[in-house]
Every structure is written in structure tokens, then in C-alpha cells.
PDB file of C-alpha atoms in Angstrom:
ATOM      1  CA  ASP T   1       2.891   8.351 -11.818  1.00  0.00           C
ATOM      2  CA  ALA T   2       4.914   5.955 -14.332  1.00  0.00           C
ATOM      3  CA  LYS T   3       3.339   2.546 -14.752  1.00  0.00           C
ATOM      4  CA  THR T   4       5.066  -0.808 -13.717  1.00  0.00           C
ATOM      5  CA  THR T   5       5.369  -4.368 -15.013  1.00  0.00           C
ATOM      6  CA  GLN T   6       6.532  -7.174 -12.384  1.00  0.00           C
ATOM      7  CA  PRO T   7       6.061 -10.635 -13.127  1.00  0.00           C
ATOM      8  CA  PRO T   8       3.171 -12.560 -11.473  1.00  0.00           C
ATOM      9  CA  SER T   9       5.136 -14.965  -9.758  1.00  0.00           C
ATOM     10  CA  MET T  10       8.121 -16.176  -8.410  1.00  0.00           C
ATOM     11  CA  ASP T  11       9.727 -19.045  -6.410  1.00  0.00           C
ATOM     12  CA  CYS T  12      13.065 -18.928  -4.354  1.00  0.00           C
ATOM     13  CA  ALA T  13      14.585 -21.360  -2.190  1.00  0.00           C
ATOM     14  CA  GLU T  14      15.246 -20.513   1.445  1.00  0.00           C
ATOM     15  CA  GLY T  15      18.305 -19.290   2.328  1.00  0.00           C
ATOM     16  CA  ARG T  16      19.058 -18.099  -1.607  1.00  0.00           C
ATOM     17  CA  ALA T  17      18.990 -14.510  -3.160  1.00  0.00           C
ATOM     18  CA  ALA T  18      15.378 -13.420  -4.354  1.00  0.00           C
ATOM     19  CA  ASN T  19      16.012 -11.013  -6.961  1.00  0.00           C
ATOM     20  CA  LEU T  20      12.746  -9.668  -7.852  1.00  0.00           C
ATOM     21  CA  PRO T  21      12.669  -7.482 -11.497  1.00  0.00           C
ATOM     22  CA  CYS T  22      10.244  -4.434 -12.322  1.00  0.00           C
ATOM     23  CA  ASN T  23      10.212  -2.591 -15.043  1.00  0.00           C
ATOM     24  CA  HIS T  24       9.346   1.134 -15.352  1.00  0.00           C
ATOM     25  CA  SER T  25      10.000   2.493 -18.749  1.00  0.00           C
ATOM     26  CA  THR T  26       7.993   5.759 -18.453  1.00  0.00           C
ATOM     27  CA  ILE T  27       9.886   6.552 -15.668  1.00  0.00           C
ATOM     28  CA  SER T  28      10.245  10.653 -15.183  1.00  0.00           C
ATOM     29  CA  GLY T  29      13.422  12.272 -13.625  1.00  0.00           C
ATOM     30  CA  ASN T  30      11.630  13.180 -10.560  1.00  0.00           C
ATOM     31  CA  GLU T  31      10.211   9.990 -10.134  1.00  0.00           C
ATOM     32  CA  TYR T  32      11.169   7.585  -7.183  1.00  0.00           C
ATOM     33  CA  VAL T  33      10.994   3.718  -7.170  1.00  0.00           C
ATOM     34  CA  TYR T  34       9.413   2.215  -4.270  1.00  0.00           C
ATOM     35  CA  TRP T  35       8.987  -1.067  -3.256  1.00  0.00           C
ATOM     36  CA  TYR T  36       6.458  -2.426  -0.608  1.00  0.00           C
ATOM     37  CA  ARG T  37       5.310  -5.954   0.301  1.00  0.00           C
ATOM     38  CA  GLN T  38       2.171  -7.776   1.504  1.00  0.00           C
ATOM     39  CA  ILE T  39       2.054 -10.533   3.879  1.00  0.00           C
ATOM     40  CA  HIS T  40      -1.120 -12.310   3.977  1.00  0.00           C
ATOM     41  CA  SER T  41      -3.822 -10.382   5.479  1.00  0.00           C
ATOM     42  CA  GLN T  42      -1.545  -7.757   6.610  1.00  0.00           C
ATOM     43  CA  GLY T  43      -1.164  -3.972   5.339  1.00  0.00           C
ATOM     44  CA  PRO T  44       1.640  -3.426   2.763  1.00  0.00           C
ATOM     45  CA  GLN T  45       5.324  -2.625   4.545  1.00  0.00           C
ATOM     46  CA  TYR T  46       7.203  -0.379   3.156  1.00  0.00           C
ATOM     47  CA  ILE T  47      10.758  -2.030   1.989  1.00  0.00           C
ATOM     48  CA  ILE T  48      13.139   0.272   0.250  1.00  0.00           C
ATOM     49  CA  HIS T  49      13.072   2.946  -2.097  1.00  0.00           C
ATOM     50  CA  GLY T  50      15.791   4.923  -4.590  1.00  0.00           C
ATOM     51  CA  LEU T  51      15.857   7.390  -7.419  1.00  0.00           C
ATOM     52  CA  LYS T  52      18.808   6.827  -9.400  1.00  0.00           C
ATOM     53  CA  ASN T  53      21.851   5.110  -6.868  1.00  0.00           C
ATOM     54  CA  ASN T  54      21.790   1.850  -5.668  1.00  0.00           C
ATOM     55  CA  GLU T  55      20.401   1.320  -2.187  1.00  0.00           C
ATOM     56  CA  THR T  56      20.525  -1.017   0.782  1.00  0.00           C
ATOM     57  CA  ASN T  57      18.970  -1.268   4.166  1.00  0.00           C
ATOM     58  CA  GLU T  58      18.532  -4.278   6.710  1.00  0.00           C
ATOM     59  CA  MET T  59      15.674  -5.926   4.796  1.00  0.00           C
ATOM     60  CA  ALA T  60      16.903  -5.562   0.622  1.00  0.00           C
ATOM     61  CA  SER T  61      19.181  -3.943  -1.875  1.00  0.00           C
ATOM     62  CA  LEU T  62      17.596  -1.980  -4.895  1.00  0.00           C
ATOM     63  CA  ILE T  63      19.716  -2.030  -7.954  1.00  0.00           C
ATOM     64  CA  ILE T  64      18.247   0.674 -10.363  1.00  0.00           C
ATOM     65  CA  THR T  65      19.899   0.414 -14.375  1.00  0.00           C
ATOM     66  CA  GLU T  66      21.427   3.147 -15.261  1.00  0.00           C
ATOM     67  CA  ASP T  67      18.794   4.789 -17.472  1.00  0.00           C
ATOM     68  CA  ARG T  68      16.488   4.065 -14.673  1.00  0.00           C
ATOM     69  CA  LYS T  69      14.043   2.131 -17.099  1.00  0.00           C
ATOM     70  CA  SER T  70      14.019  -1.008 -14.613  1.00  0.00           C
ATOM     71  CA  SER T  71      14.644  -1.934 -10.964  1.00  0.00           C
ATOM     72  CA  THR T  72      15.474  -5.294  -9.102  1.00  0.00           C
ATOM     73  CA  LEU T  73      14.672  -5.622  -5.092  1.00  0.00           C
ATOM     74  CA  ILE T  74      17.021  -8.203  -3.815  1.00  0.00           C
ATOM     75  CA  LEU T  75      16.469 -10.280  -0.842  1.00  0.00           C
ATOM     76  CA  PRO T  76      20.022 -11.387   0.323  1.00  0.00           C
ATOM     77  CA  HIS T  77      19.260 -14.384   2.099  1.00  0.00           C
ATOM     78  CA  ALA T  78      15.348 -15.362   1.628  1.00  0.00           C
ATOM     79  CA  THR T  79      13.233 -17.028   4.665  1.00  0.00           C
ATOM     80  CA  LEU T  80       9.868 -18.427   4.342  1.00  0.00           C
ATOM     81  CA  ARG T  81       8.949 -15.513   6.283  1.00  0.00           C
ATOM     82  CA  ASP T  82       9.916 -13.621   3.072  1.00  0.00           C
ATOM     83  CA  THR T  83       6.940 -14.875   1.230  1.00  0.00           C
ATOM     84  CA  ALA T  84       4.574 -11.928   0.208  1.00  0.00           C
ATOM     85  CA  VAL T  85       3.307 -10.231  -2.510  1.00  0.00           C
ATOM     86  CA  TYR T  86       5.832  -7.386  -3.825  1.00  0.00           C
ATOM     87  CA  TYR T  87       4.932  -4.363  -5.206  1.00  0.00           C
ATOM     88  CA  CYS T  88       7.169  -2.167  -7.338  1.00  0.00           C
ATOM     89  CA  ILE T  89       6.219   1.498  -7.495  1.00  0.00           C
ATOM     90  CA  VAL T  90       6.933   4.596  -8.861  1.00  0.00           C
ATOM     91  CA  ARG T  91       6.099   8.565  -7.872  1.00  0.00           C
ATOM     92  CA  ALA T  92       7.758  11.399  -7.344  1.00  0.00           C
ATOM     93  CA  ASN T  93       8.377  13.193  -4.219  1.00  0.00           C
ATOM     94  CA  ALA T  94      10.089  11.117  -1.807  1.00  0.00           C
ATOM     95  CA  GLY T  95       9.289  13.529   1.252  1.00  0.00           C
ATOM     96  CA  GLY T  96       9.039  17.133   2.457  1.00  0.00           C
ATOM     97  CA  THR T  97       5.436  18.125   2.109  1.00  0.00           C
ATOM     98  CA  SER T  98       4.195  16.942  -1.174  1.00  0.00           C
ATOM     99  CA  TYR T  99       3.278  13.610  -0.411  1.00  0.00           C
ATOM    100  CA  GLY T 100       0.352  12.010  -2.659  1.00  0.00           C
ATOM    101  CA  LYS T 101      -0.814   8.334  -3.511  1.00  0.00           C
ATOM    102  CA  LEU T 102       0.698   5.435  -4.134  1.00  0.00           C
ATOM    103  CA  THR T 103      -0.561   3.681  -7.287  1.00  0.00           C
ATOM    104  CA  PHE T 104      -0.434  -0.391  -6.634  1.00  0.00           C
ATOM    105  CA  GLY T 105      -0.315  -2.933  -9.641  1.00  0.00           C
ATOM    106  CA  GLN T 106      -0.445  -6.804  -9.092  1.00  0.00           C
ATOM    107  CA  GLY T 107       2.928  -6.880  -7.972  1.00  0.00           C
ATOM    108  CA  THR T 108       4.874 -10.346  -8.026  1.00  0.00           C
ATOM    109  CA  ILE T 109       3.388 -13.250  -5.382  1.00  0.00           C
ATOM    110  CA  LEU T 110       7.036 -14.592  -4.366  1.00  0.00           C
ATOM    111  CA  THR T 111       7.353 -17.948  -2.955  1.00  0.00           C
ATOM    112  CA  VAL T 112       9.846 -18.832  -0.466  1.00  0.00           C
ATOM    113  CA  HIS T 113      10.180 -22.826  -0.333  1.00  0.00           C
ATOM    114  CA  PRO T 114      12.454 -25.000   2.255  1.00  0.00           C
TER     115      PRO T 114
ATOM    116  CA  SER F   1       7.630   5.500  11.316  1.00  0.00           C
ATOM    117  CA  ALA F   2       4.044   6.525  12.702  1.00  0.00           C
ATOM    118  CA  VAL F   3       1.973   3.663  14.171  1.00  0.00           C
ATOM    119  CA  ILE F   4      -1.521   2.968  12.869  1.00  0.00           C
ATOM    120  CA  SER F   5      -4.360   1.745  14.970  1.00  0.00           C
ATOM    121  CA  GLN F   6      -7.334   0.468  12.771  1.00  0.00           C
ATOM    122  CA  LYS F   7     -10.818  -0.993  13.887  1.00  0.00           C
ATOM    123  CA  PRO F   8     -12.451  -3.095  13.652  1.00  0.00           C
ATOM    124  CA  SER F   9     -10.020  -5.697  12.686  1.00  0.00           C
ATOM    125  CA  ARG F  10     -13.175  -7.725  10.697  1.00  0.00           C
ATOM    126  CA  ASP F  11     -16.735  -7.496  10.586  1.00  0.00           C
ATOM    127  CA  ILE F  12     -19.642  -9.600   9.169  1.00  0.00           C
ATOM    128  CA  CYS F  13     -22.792  -7.232   8.479  1.00  0.00           C
ATOM    129  CA  GLN F  14     -25.958  -7.480   6.778  1.00  0.00           C
ATOM    130  CA  ARG F  15     -26.711  -5.919   3.408  1.00  0.00           C
ATOM    131  CA  GLY F  16     -28.449  -2.599   3.252  1.00  0.00           C
ATOM    132  CA  THR F  17     -26.626  -1.675   6.757  1.00  0.00           C
ATOM    133  CA  SER F  18     -23.429   0.419   7.283  1.00  0.00           C
ATOM    134  CA  LEU F  19     -19.886   0.122   9.219  1.00  0.00           C
ATOM    135  CA  THR F  20     -17.901   2.500  10.208  1.00  0.00           C
ATOM    136  CA  ILE F  21     -13.833   1.908  10.033  1.00  0.00           C
ATOM    137  CA  GLN F  22     -11.747   4.026  12.449  1.00  0.00           C
ATOM    138  CA  CYS F  23      -8.266   4.783  11.599  1.00  0.00           C
ATOM    139  CA  GLN F  24      -5.941   6.291  14.734  1.00  0.00           C
ATOM    140  CA  VAL F  25      -2.583   7.425  14.490  1.00  0.00           C
ATOM    141  CA  ASP F  26       0.037   7.926  17.176  1.00  0.00           C
ATOM    142  CA  SER F  27       1.310  10.950  15.706  1.00  0.00           C
ATOM    143  CA  GLN F  28      -0.253  14.117  13.833  1.00  0.00           C
ATOM    144  CA  VAL F  29       0.014  13.698   9.859  1.00  0.00           C
ATOM    145  CA  THR F  30      -1.191  15.942   7.195  1.00  0.00           C
ATOM    146  CA  MET F  31      -2.547  13.200   4.712  1.00  0.00           C
ATOM    147  CA  MET F  32      -4.403   9.871   5.059  1.00  0.00           C
ATOM    148  CA  PHE F  33      -5.751   7.594   2.705  1.00  0.00           C
ATOM    149  CA  TRP F  34      -8.053   4.569   2.027  1.00  0.00           C
ATOM    150  CA  TYR F  35      -7.817   2.054   0.062  1.00  0.00           C
ATOM    151  CA  ARG F  36      -9.986  -1.098  -0.565  1.00  0.00           C
ATOM    152  CA  GLN F  37      -8.190  -4.518  -1.695  1.00  0.00           C
ATOM    153  CA  GLN F  38     -11.147  -6.765  -3.053  1.00  0.00           C
ATOM    154  CA  PRO F  39     -10.492 -10.297  -2.654  1.00  0.00           C
ATOM    155  CA  GLY F  40      -7.234 -11.724  -4.392  1.00  0.00           C
ATOM    156  CA  GLN F  41      -6.995  -8.320  -6.122  1.00  0.00           C
ATOM    157  CA  SER F  42      -4.040  -5.104  -5.513  1.00  0.00           C
ATOM    158  CA  LEU F  43      -5.168  -2.051  -3.251  1.00  0.00           C
ATOM    159  CA  THR F  44      -6.897   0.726  -5.168  1.00  0.00           C
ATOM    160  CA  LEU F  45      -7.271   4.159  -3.607  1.00  0.00           C
ATOM    161  CA  ILE F  46     -11.004   5.101  -2.445  1.00  0.00           C
ATOM    162  CA  ALA F  47      -9.734   8.617  -1.291  1.00  0.00           C
ATOM    163  CA  THR F  48      -7.185  11.241   0.096  1.00  0.00           C
ATOM    164  CA  ALA F  49      -8.459  13.111   3.422  1.00  0.00           C
ATOM    165  CA  ASN F  50      -6.942  15.725   4.364  1.00  0.00           C
ATOM    166  CA  GLN F  51      -7.787  17.533   7.948  1.00  0.00           C
ATOM    167  CA  GLY F  52     -10.234  20.570   7.627  1.00  0.00           C
ATOM    168  CA  SER F  53     -10.911  20.000   3.914  1.00  0.00           C
ATOM    169  CA  GLU F  54     -13.330  17.643   2.223  1.00  0.00           C
ATOM    170  CA  ALA F  55     -11.974  14.060   1.100  1.00  0.00           C
ATOM    171  CA  THR F  56     -10.908  13.473  -2.366  1.00  0.00           C
ATOM    172  CA  TYR F  57     -12.153  10.658  -4.357  1.00  0.00           C
ATOM    173  CA  GLU F  58     -10.987   8.462  -6.964  1.00  0.00           C
ATOM    174  CA  SER F  59     -12.705   8.101 -10.186  1.00  0.00           C
ATOM    175  CA  GLY F  60     -15.388   5.194  -9.228  1.00  0.00           C
ATOM    176  CA  PHE F  61     -15.634   6.311  -5.220  1.00  0.00           C
ATOM    177  CA  VAL F  62     -18.595   8.676  -4.083  1.00  0.00           C
ATOM    178  CA  ILE F  63     -18.768  10.376  -0.901  1.00  0.00           C
ATOM    179  CA  ASP F  64     -22.576   9.276  -0.442  1.00  0.00           C
ATOM    180  CA  LYS F  65     -21.116   5.867  -0.391  1.00  0.00           C
ATOM    181  CA  PHE F  66     -18.122   5.969   0.903  1.00  0.00           C
ATOM    182  CA  PRO F  67     -18.106   9.461   3.414  1.00  0.00           C
ATOM    183  CA  ILE F  68     -15.174   9.699   5.038  1.00  0.00           C
ATOM    184  CA  SER F  69     -14.337  12.187   8.397  1.00  0.00           C
ATOM    185  CA  ARG F  70     -11.117  13.787   9.248  1.00  0.00           C
ATOM    186  CA  PRO F  71     -11.797  15.837  12.626  1.00  0.00           C
ATOM    187  CA  ASN F  72      -8.347  16.139  13.608  1.00  0.00           C
ATOM    188  CA  LEU F  73      -4.265  15.129  12.225  1.00  0.00           C
ATOM    189  CA  THR F  74      -4.558  11.894  14.622  1.00  0.00           C
ATOM    190  CA  PHE F  75      -7.987  10.116  13.502  1.00  0.00           C
ATOM    191  CA  SER F  76     -10.140   9.317  10.456  1.00  0.00           C
ATOM    192  CA  THR F  77     -12.801   7.454   9.750  1.00  0.00           C
ATOM    193  CA  LEU F  78     -14.276   5.493   6.552  1.00  0.00           C
ATOM    194  CA  THR F  79     -18.092   4.554   6.458  1.00  0.00           C
ATOM    195  CA  VAL F  80     -19.214   2.083   3.986  1.00  0.00           C
ATOM    196  CA  SER F  81     -22.764   2.900   3.525  1.00  0.00           C
ATOM    197  CA  ASN F  82     -25.444   0.757   2.209  1.00  0.00           C
ATOM    198  CA  MET F  83     -23.451  -2.412   1.998  1.00  0.00           C
ATOM    199  CA  SER F  84     -24.129  -5.040  -0.417  1.00  0.00           C
ATOM    200  CA  PRO F  85     -21.603  -8.338  -0.834  1.00  0.00           C
ATOM    201  CA  GLU F  86     -19.872  -6.532  -3.779  1.00  0.00           C
ATOM    202  CA  ASP F  87     -18.584  -4.481  -0.872  1.00  0.00           C
ATOM    203  CA  SER F  88     -16.688  -7.021   0.928  1.00  0.00           C
ATOM    204  CA  SER F  89     -13.567  -6.152   0.918  1.00  0.00           C
ATOM    205  CA  ILE F  90     -10.165  -5.334   3.212  1.00  0.00           C
ATOM    206  CA  TYR F  91     -10.439  -1.484   4.018  1.00  0.00           C
ATOM    207  CA  LEU F  92      -7.070  -0.216   4.697  1.00  0.00           C
ATOM    208  CA  CYS F  93      -5.809   3.040   5.914  1.00  0.00           C
ATOM    209  CA  SER F  94      -2.373   4.940   5.450  1.00  0.00           C
ATOM    210  CA  VAL F  95      -0.225   7.820   6.329  1.00  0.00           C
ATOM    211  CA  ALA F  96       2.254   9.599   4.649  1.00  0.00           C
ATOM    212  CA  GLY F  97       5.443  10.342   6.236  1.00  0.00           C
ATOM    213  CA  GLY F  98       8.522   8.988   8.015  1.00  0.00           C
ATOM    214  CA  ALA F  99      12.163   9.146   8.096  1.00  0.00           C
ATOM    215  CA  TYR F 100      12.678   7.948   4.399  1.00  0.00           C
ATOM    216  CA  GLY F 101       9.485   9.445   2.576  1.00  0.00           C
ATOM    217  CA  GLY F 102       7.706   6.017   2.857  1.00  0.00           C
ATOM    218  CA  TYR F 103       3.991   5.460   3.545  1.00  0.00           C
ATOM    219  CA  THR F 104       2.516   3.411   6.600  1.00  0.00           C
ATOM    220  CA  PHE F 105      -0.187   1.292   6.475  1.00  0.00           C
ATOM    221  CA  GLY F 106      -2.952  -0.073   8.899  1.00  0.00           C
ATOM    222  CA  SER F 107      -3.513  -3.965   9.568  1.00  0.00           C
ATOM    223  CA  GLY F 108      -6.972  -3.546   7.354  1.00  0.00           C
ATOM    224  CA  THR F 109     -10.591  -3.883   8.164  1.00  0.00           C
ATOM    225  CA  ARG F 110     -11.717  -7.565   6.455  1.00  0.00           C
ATOM    226  CA  LEU F 111     -15.406  -7.008   5.789  1.00  0.00           C
ATOM    227  CA  THR F 112     -17.818  -9.759   4.825  1.00  0.00           C
ATOM    228  CA  VAL F 113     -21.370  -8.599   3.525  1.00  0.00           C
ATOM    229  CA  VAL F 114     -23.914 -11.269   3.795  1.00  0.00           C
TER     230      VAL F 114
END
């Protein structure tokens, strides 16, 4: 699975959009971009994933560049409860029967302040 | 998405003893994963457990230290054997699946070895 690079930490004001970048310059054509977050002392939580098109769900938006070498997770209106470590992971097979392991990097510590 | 019950949530153990962690899923799943998260670190995959076959261990992890059972499609255990203080970590189980190819994690077992 491709390696990802994220900034170690970021700050965001409550109510503002949080934009978390991720570089994955060695991503392969069949690899998806996944985002998870881990709130202190809890298991990681799935946020969103995508292949090449931008994606949006009730939690966040995912913007993937046209060359797919980087992406940005957007939390449109960050709250204090969004303070967590955010992990960007790339791997093949977003479904079906070919599941495999997730490889976690160090992630980005997002701190949302009042 | 699957719901995972992981027990115990935390424990303090004496060095040289063993602890068995249980992971119960509310639906049948093919693949289950066990991760370790050392203090201040990201998650590291220990092994992948498929029902009816031997677990597949990642580099640096061995069956004698971390034996895994997978008796059916809804349950797995991880044993941390002959514990030392270096084994103090959070241990998490995870399953693949869900509507969008995501992975679900248990809430983790916080282990302290004294």
C-alpha cells in the first residue's frame, strides 16, 4: 500500500472549516484514499473514502487532486468534539471480498479551539 | 456497520503473566485484525485472523507471544503472553466490511504491565 505524508499537527477555530492535507504521491490506480480519526482513548472511526472523484457525506468532504497524488479532508464546521488524530490511508479494494490490512501512519493531531 | 464488543476495556497485570482479550462482533465477518497502539504512537497491525485457518502475523510479532484464536465468524481472542512492561499498550480488534468498504474498530483494551 502507498505511503502517506501528513502534517503532525494543525489548529482550527471552532465553527471554521478544518482542511487536513495528505500527500500520497506513489498511489496506484486501484488504490483508494481512506480517512479515519481517533478521538482520545477510543478506537479509530471511519470518516470517508474515495478513488478519484470528490466525495461528501454527513461528516466530511474529501477532495482528491486530478493526478491523485494528494487529497484534503474538509470538516466544514469544526466543533470541539472534532479534536482527534486524523489518519489518511491508501489501500486497494474498497469493498467486495478482497479486504486487507490498513497501514496507519502517524496522522495529524487536529486541535479545535474555542 | 458491524458493532464490536471488546473486553476487558482495561487491565493492570503483573509481569510474567498472560492476558486474553476478547472481541465479539454482532455479525459474521471473514477477516478480523488485531492492532497494538503503544503510548503516543500510531496503530501497528499484529495479525490477521481468518476463521478456520492460522492467523497471519506481521513482521516483529510471533504466535508464541501473541496467540490468536478464531473459533467462529463472530469471535476472536488475542492473548498477550509472558508480559513485560514493554507490552503496555492499547490493543484493538477490527473487522472489515460495512456498506462502503470501511473498517470498524473495537474500543480497545488498555493494558498496563507492572
